[in-house]
mmCIF file of N, CA and C in Angstrom:
data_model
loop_
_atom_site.group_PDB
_atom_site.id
_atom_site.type_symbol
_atom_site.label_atom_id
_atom_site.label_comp_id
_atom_site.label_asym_id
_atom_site.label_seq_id
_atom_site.Cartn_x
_atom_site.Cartn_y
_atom_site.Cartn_z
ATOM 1 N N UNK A 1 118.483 104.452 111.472
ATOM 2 C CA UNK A 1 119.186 103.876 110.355
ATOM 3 C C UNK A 1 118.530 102.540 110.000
ATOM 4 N N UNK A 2 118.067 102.412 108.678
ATOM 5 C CA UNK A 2 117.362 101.022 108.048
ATOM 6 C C UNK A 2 118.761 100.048 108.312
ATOM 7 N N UNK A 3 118.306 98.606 108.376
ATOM 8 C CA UNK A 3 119.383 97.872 108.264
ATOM 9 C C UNK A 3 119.562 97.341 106.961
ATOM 10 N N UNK A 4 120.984 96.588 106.790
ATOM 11 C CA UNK A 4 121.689 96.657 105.261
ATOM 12 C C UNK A 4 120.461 95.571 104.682
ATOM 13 N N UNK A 5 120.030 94.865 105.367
ATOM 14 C CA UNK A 5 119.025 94.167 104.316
ATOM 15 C C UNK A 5 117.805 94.765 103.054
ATOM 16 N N UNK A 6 117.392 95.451 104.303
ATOM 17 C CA UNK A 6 116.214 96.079 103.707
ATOM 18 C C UNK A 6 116.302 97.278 102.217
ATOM 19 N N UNK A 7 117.729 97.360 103.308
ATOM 20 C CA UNK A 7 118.575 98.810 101.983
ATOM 21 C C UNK A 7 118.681 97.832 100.632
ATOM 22 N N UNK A 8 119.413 96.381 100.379
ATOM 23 C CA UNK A 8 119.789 96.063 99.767
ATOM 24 C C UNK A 8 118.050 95.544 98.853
ATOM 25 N N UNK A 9 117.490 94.953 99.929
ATOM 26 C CA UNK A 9 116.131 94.266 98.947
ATOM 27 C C UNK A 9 115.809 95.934 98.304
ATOM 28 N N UNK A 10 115.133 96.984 98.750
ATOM 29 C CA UNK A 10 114.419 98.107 98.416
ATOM 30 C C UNK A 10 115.847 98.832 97.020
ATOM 31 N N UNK A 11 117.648 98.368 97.051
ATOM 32 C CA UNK A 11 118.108 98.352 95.427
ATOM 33 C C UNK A 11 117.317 97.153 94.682
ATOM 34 N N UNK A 12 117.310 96.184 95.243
ATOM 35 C CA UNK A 12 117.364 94.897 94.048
ATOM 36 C C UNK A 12 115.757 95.335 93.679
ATOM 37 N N UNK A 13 114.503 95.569 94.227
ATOM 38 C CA UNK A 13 113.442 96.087 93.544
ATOM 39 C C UNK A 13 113.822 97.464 92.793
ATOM 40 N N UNK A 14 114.596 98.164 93.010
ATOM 41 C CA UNK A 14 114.477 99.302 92.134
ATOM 42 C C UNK A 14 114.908 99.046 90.931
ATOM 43 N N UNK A 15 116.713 98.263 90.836
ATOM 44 C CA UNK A 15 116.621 97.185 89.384
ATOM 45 C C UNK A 15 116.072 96.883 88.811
ATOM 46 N N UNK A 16 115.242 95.929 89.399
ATOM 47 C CA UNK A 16 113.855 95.028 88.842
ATOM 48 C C UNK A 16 113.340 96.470 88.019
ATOM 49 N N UNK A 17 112.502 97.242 88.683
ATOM 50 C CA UNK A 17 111.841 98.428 87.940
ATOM 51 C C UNK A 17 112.234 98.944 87.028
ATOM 52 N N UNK A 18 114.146 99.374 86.870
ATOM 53 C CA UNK A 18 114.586 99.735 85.930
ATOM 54 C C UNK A 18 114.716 98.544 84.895
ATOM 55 N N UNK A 19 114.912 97.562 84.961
ATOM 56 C CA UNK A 19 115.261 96.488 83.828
ATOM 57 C C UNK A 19 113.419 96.367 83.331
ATOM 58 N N UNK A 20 112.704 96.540 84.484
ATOM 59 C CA UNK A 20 111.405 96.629 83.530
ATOM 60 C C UNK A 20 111.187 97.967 82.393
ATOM 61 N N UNK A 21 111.024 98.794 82.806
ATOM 62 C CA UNK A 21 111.492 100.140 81.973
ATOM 63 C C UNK A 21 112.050 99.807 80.761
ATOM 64 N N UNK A 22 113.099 99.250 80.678
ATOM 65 C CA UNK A 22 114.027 99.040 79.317
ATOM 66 C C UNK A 22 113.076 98.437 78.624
ATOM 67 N N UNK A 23 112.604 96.963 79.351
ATOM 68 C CA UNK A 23 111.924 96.284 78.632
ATOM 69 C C UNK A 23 110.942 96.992 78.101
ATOM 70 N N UNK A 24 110.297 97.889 78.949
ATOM 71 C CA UNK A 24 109.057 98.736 78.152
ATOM 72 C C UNK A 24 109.166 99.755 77.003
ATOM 73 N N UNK A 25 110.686 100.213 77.038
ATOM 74 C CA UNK A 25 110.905 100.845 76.319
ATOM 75 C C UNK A 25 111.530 100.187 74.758
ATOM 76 N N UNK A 26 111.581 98.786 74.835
ATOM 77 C CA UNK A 26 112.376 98.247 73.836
ATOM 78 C C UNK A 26 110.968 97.025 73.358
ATOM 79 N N UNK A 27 110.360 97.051 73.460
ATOM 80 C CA UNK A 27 108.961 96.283 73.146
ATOM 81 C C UNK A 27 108.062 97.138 72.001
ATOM 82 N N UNK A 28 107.818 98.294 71.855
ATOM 83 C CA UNK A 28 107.384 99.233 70.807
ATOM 84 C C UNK A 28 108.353 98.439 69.790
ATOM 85 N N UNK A 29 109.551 99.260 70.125
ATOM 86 C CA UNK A 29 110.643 98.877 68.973
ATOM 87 C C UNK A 29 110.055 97.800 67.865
ATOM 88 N N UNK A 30 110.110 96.438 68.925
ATOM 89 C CA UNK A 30 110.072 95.083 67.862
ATOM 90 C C UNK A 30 108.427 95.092 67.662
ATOM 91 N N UNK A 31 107.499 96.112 67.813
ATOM 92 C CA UNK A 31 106.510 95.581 67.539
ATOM 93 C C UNK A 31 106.330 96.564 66.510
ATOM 94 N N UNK A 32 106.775 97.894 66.618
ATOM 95 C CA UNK A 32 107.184 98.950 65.433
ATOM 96 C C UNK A 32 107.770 98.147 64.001
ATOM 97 N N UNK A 33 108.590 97.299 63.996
ATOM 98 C CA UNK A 33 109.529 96.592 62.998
ATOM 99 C C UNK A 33 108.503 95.644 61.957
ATOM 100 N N UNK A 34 107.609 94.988 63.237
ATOM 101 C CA UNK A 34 106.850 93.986 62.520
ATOM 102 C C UNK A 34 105.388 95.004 62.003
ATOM 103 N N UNK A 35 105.297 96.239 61.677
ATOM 104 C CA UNK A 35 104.005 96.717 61.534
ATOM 105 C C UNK A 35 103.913 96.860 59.780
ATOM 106 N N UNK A 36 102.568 96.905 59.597
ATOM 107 C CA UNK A 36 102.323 97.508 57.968
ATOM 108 C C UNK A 36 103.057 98.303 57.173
ATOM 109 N N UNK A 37 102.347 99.121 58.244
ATOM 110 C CA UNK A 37 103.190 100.961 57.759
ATOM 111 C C UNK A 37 104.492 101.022 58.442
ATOM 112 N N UNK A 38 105.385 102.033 57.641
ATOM 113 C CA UNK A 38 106.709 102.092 58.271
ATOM 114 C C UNK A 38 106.576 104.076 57.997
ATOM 115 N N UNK A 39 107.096 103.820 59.214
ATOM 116 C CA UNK A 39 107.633 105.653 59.362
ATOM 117 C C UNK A 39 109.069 105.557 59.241
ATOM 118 N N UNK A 40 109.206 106.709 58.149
ATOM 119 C CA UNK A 40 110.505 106.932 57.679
ATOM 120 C C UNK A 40 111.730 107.257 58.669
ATOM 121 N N UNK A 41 110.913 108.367 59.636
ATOM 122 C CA UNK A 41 111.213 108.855 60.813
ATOM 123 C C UNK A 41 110.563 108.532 61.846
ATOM 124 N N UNK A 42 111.599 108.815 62.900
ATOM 125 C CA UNK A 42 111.280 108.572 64.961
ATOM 126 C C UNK A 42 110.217 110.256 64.387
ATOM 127 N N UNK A 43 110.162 111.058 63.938
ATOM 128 C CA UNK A 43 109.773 112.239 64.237
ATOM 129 C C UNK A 43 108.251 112.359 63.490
ATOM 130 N N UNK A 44 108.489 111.418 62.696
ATOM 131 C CA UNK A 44 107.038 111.306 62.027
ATOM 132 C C UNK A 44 105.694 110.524 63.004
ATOM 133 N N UNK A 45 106.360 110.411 63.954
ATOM 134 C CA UNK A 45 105.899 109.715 65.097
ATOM 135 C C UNK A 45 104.462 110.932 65.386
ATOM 136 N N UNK A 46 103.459 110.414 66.094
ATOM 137 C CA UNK A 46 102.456 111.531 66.869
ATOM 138 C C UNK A 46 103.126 112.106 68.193
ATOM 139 N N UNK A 47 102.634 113.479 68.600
ATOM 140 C CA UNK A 47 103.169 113.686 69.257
ATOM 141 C C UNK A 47 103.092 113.092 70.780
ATOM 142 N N UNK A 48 101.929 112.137 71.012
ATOM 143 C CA UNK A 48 101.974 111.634 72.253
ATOM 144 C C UNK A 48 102.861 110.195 72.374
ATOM 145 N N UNK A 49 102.937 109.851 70.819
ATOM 146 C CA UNK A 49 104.068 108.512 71.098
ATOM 147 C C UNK A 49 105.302 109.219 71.356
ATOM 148 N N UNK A 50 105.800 110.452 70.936
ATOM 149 C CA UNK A 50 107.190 110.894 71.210
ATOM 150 C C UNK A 50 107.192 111.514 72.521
ATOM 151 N N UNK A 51 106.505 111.955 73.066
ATOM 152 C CA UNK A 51 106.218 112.440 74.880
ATOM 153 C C UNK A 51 106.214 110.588 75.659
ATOM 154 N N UNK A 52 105.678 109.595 74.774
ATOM 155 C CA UNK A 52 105.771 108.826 75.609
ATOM 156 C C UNK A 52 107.119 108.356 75.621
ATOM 157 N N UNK A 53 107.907 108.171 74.651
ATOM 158 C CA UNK A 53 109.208 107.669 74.545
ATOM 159 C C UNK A 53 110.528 108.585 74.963
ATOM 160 N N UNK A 54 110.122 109.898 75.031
ATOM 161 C CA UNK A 54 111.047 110.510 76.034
ATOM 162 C C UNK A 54 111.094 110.261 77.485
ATOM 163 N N UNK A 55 109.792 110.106 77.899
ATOM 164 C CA UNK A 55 109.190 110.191 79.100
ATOM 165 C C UNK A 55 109.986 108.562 79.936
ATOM 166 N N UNK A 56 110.009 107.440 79.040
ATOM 167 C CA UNK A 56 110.332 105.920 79.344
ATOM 168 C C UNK A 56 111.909 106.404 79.406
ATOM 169 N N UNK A 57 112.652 107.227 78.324
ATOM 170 C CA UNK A 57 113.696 107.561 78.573
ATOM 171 C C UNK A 57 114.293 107.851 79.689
ATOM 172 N N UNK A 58 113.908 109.298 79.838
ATOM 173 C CA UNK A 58 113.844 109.816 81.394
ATOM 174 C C UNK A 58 113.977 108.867 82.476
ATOM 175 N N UNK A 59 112.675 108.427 82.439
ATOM 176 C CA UNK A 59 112.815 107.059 83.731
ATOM 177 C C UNK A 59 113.772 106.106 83.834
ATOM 178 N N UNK A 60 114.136 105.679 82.822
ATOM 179 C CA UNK A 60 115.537 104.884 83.085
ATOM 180 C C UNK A 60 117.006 105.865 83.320
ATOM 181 N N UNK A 61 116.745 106.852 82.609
ATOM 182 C CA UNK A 61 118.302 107.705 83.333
ATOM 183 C C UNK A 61 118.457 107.942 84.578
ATOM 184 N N UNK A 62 116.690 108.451 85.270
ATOM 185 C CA UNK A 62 116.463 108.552 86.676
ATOM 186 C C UNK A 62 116.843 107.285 87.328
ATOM 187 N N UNK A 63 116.456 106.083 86.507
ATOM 188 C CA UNK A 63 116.904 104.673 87.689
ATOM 189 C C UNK A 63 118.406 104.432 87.578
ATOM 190 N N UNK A 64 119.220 104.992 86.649
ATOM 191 C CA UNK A 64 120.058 104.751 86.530
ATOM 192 C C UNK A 64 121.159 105.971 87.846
ATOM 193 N N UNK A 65 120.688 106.854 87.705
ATOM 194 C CA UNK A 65 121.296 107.654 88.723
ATOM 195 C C UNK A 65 120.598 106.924 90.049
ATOM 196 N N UNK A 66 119.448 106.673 90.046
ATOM 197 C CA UNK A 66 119.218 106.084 91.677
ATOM 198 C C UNK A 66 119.532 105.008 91.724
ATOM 199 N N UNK A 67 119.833 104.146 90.728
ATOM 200 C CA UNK A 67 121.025 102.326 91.324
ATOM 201 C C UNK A 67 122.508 103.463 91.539
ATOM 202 N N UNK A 68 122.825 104.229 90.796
ATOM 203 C CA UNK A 68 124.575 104.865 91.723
ATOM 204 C C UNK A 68 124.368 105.176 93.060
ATOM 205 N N UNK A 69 123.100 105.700 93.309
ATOM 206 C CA UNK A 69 123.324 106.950 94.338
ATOM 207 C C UNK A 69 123.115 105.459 95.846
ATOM 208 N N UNK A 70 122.138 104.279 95.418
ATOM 209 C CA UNK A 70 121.614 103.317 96.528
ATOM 210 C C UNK A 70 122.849 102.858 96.749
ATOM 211 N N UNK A 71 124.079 102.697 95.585
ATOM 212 C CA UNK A 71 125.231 101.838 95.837
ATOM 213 C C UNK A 71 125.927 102.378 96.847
ATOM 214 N N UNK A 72 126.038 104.076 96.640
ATOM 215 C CA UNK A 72 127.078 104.483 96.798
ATOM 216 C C UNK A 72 126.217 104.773 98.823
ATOM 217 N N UNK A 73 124.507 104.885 98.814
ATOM 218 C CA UNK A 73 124.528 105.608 100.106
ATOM 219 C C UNK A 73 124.471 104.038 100.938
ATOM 220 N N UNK A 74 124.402 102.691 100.386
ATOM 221 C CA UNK A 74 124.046 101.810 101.261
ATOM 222 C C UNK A 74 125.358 101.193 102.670
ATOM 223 N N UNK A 75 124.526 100.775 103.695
ATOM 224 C CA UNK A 75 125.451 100.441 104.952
ATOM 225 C C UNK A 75 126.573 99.933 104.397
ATOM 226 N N UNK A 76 126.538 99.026 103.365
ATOM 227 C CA UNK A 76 127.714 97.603 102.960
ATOM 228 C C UNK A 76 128.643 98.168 102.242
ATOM 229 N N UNK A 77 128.650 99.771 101.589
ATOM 230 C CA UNK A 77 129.639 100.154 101.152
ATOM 231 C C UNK A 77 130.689 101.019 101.793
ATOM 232 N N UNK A 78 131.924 101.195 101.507
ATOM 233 C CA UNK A 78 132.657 102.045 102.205
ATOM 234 C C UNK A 78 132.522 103.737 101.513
ATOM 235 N N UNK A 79 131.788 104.016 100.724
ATOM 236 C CA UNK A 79 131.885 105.151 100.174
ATOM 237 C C UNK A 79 131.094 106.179 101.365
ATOM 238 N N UNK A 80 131.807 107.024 101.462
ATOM 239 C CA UNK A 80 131.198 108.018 102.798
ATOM 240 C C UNK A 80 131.881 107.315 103.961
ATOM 241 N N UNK A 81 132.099 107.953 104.875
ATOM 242 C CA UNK A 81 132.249 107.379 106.601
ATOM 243 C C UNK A 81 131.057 107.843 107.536
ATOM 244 N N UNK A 82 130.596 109.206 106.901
ATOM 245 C CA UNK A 82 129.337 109.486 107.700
ATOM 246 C C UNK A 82 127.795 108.885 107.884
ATOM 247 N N UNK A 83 127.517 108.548 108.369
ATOM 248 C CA UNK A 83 126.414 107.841 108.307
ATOM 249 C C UNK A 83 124.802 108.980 108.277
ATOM 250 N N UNK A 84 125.176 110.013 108.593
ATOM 251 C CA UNK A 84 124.075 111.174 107.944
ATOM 252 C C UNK A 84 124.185 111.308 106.682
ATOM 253 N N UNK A 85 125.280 111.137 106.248
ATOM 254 C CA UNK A 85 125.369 111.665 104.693
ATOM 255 C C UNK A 85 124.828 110.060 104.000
ATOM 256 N N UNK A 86 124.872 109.208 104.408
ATOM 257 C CA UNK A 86 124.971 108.141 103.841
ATOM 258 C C UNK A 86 123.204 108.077 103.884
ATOM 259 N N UNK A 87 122.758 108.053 104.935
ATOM 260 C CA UNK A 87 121.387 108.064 105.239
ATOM 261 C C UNK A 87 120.619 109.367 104.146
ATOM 262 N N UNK A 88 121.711 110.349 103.841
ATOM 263 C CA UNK A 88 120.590 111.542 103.025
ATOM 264 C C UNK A 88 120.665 110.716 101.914
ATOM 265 N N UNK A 89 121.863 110.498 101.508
ATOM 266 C CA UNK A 89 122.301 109.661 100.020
ATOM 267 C C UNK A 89 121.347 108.388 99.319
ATOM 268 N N UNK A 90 120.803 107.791 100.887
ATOM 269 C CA UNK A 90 119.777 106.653 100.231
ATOM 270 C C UNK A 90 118.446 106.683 100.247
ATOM 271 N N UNK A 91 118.279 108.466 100.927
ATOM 272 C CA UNK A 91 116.768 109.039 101.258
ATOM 273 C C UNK A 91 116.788 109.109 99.704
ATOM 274 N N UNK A 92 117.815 109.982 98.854
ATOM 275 C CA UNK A 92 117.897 110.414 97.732
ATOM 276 C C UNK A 92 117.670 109.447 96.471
ATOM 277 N N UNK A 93 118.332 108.178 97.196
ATOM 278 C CA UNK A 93 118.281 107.395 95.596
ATOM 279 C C UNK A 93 116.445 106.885 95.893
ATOM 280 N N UNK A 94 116.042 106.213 96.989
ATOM 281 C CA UNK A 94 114.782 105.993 97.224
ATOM 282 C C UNK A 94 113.739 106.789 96.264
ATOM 283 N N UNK A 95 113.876 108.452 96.584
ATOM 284 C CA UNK A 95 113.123 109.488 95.874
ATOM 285 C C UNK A 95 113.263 109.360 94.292
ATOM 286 N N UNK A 96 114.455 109.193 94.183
ATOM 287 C CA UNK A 96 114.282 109.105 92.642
ATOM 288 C C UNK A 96 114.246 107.474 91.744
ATOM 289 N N UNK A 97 114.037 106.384 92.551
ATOM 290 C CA UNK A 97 113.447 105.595 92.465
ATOM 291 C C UNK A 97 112.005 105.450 92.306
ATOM 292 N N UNK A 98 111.496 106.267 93.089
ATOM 293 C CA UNK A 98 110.040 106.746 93.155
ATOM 294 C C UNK A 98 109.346 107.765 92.524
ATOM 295 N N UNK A 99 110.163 108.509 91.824
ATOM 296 C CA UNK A 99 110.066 109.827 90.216
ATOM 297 C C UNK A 99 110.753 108.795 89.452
ATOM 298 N N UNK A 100 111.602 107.850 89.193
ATOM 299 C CA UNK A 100 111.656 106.412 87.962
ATOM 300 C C UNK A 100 110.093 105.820 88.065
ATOM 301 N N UNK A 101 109.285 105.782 89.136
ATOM 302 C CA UNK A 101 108.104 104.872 88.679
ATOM 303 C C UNK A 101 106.944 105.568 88.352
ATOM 304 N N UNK A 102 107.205 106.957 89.240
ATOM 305 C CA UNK A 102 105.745 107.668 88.434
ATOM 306 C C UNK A 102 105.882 107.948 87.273
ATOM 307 N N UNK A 103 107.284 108.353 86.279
ATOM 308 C CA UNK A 103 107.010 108.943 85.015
ATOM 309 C C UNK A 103 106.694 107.364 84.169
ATOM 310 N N UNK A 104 106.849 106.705 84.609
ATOM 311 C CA UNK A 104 106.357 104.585 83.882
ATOM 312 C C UNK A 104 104.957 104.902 83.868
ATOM 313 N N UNK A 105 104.218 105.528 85.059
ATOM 314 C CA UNK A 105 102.929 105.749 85.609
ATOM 315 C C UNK A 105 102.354 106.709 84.737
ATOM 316 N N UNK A 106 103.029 107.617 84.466
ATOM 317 C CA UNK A 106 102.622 109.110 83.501
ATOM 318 C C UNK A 106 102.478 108.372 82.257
ATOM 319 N N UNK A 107 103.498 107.262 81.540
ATOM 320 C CA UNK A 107 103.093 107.055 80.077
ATOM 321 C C UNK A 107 102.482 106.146 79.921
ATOM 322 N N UNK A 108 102.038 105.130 81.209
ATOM 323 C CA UNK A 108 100.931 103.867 81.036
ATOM 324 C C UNK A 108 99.418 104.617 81.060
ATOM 325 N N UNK A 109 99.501 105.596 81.562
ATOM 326 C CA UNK A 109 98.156 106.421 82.020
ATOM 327 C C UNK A 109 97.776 106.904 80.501
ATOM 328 N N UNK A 110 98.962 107.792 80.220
ATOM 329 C CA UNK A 110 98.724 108.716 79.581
ATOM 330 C C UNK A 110 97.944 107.943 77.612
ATOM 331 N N UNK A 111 99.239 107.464 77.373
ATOM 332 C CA UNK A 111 98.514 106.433 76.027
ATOM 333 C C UNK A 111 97.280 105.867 75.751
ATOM 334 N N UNK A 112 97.081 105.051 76.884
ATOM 335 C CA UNK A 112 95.415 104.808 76.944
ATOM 336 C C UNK A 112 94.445 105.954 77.043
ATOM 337 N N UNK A 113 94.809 106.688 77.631
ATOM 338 C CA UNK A 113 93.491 107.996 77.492
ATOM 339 C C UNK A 113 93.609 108.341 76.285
ATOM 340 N N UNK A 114 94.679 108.528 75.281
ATOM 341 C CA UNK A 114 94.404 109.494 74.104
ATOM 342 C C UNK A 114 93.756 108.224 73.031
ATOM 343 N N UNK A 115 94.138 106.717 73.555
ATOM 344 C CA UNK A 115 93.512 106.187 72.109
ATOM 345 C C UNK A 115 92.081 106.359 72.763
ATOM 346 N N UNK A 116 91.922 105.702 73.865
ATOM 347 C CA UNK A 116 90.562 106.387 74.096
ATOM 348 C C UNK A 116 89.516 107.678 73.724
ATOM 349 N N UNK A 117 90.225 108.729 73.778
ATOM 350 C CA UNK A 117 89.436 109.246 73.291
ATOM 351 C C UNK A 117 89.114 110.033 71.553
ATOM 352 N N UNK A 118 90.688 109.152 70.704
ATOM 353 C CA UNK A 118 90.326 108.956 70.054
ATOM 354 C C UNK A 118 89.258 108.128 69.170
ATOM 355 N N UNK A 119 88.650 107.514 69.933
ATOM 356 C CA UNK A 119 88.004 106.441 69.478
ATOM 357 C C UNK A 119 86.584 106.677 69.845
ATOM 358 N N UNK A 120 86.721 107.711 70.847
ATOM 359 C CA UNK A 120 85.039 108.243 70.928
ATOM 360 C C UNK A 120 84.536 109.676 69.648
ATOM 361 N N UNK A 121 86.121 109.927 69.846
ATOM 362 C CA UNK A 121 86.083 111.161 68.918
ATOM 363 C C UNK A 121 87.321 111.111 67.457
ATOM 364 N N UNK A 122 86.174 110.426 66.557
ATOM 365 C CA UNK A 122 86.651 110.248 65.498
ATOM 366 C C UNK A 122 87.277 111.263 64.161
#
């Protein structure tokens, strides 16, 4: 069994990650607002900006279920009495703390390759 510290620092970084997320996901927005061109529509969008903005989505619903699941599996709470279940519960939020940062990983990756190779291939 981890002790309650470590449980508690390894939520307060997963926060951090999710409040970054938002931020990443709400930064297009205001830079969308201030641009030339205006799209009438979210749908007039290309299709890799709309894979990317589902994708930032996703990741915050995922952090959002893994800040419940860290609350609910950590030592300092009373939710559960079992301490196996409590221990699967914070194996669980961990994991999907860690599928919240690869899909961040999937759309930082992914954007740069396509302007890239738009730009070799005009």
């Amino acid at each position: 069994m981890v002790s309650a510290g470590i449980q508690i620092l390894g939520a307060a970084l997963g926060i951090l990650g999710w409040i970054g997320a938002i931020i990443v996901c709400a930064i297009p927005i205001a830079r969308a607002r201030c641009s030339v061109r205006c799209n009438d529509s979210m749908l007039a969008l290309s299709s890799d900006m709309q894979a990317a903005r589902a994708l930032i989505i996703l990741s915050i619903v995922v952090g959002v279920l893994a800040i419940l699941l860290s609350v609910a599996g950590g030592q300092c709470t009373n939710c559960g009495e079992d301490p196996a279940s409590k221990t699967k519960v914070g194996i669980a939020a961990g994991v999907m703390f860690i599928v919240a940062g690869v899909l961040c990983l999937i759309l930082s990756a992914g954007r740069p390759h396509t302007i890239i190779q738009n730009f070799y291939n005009p």
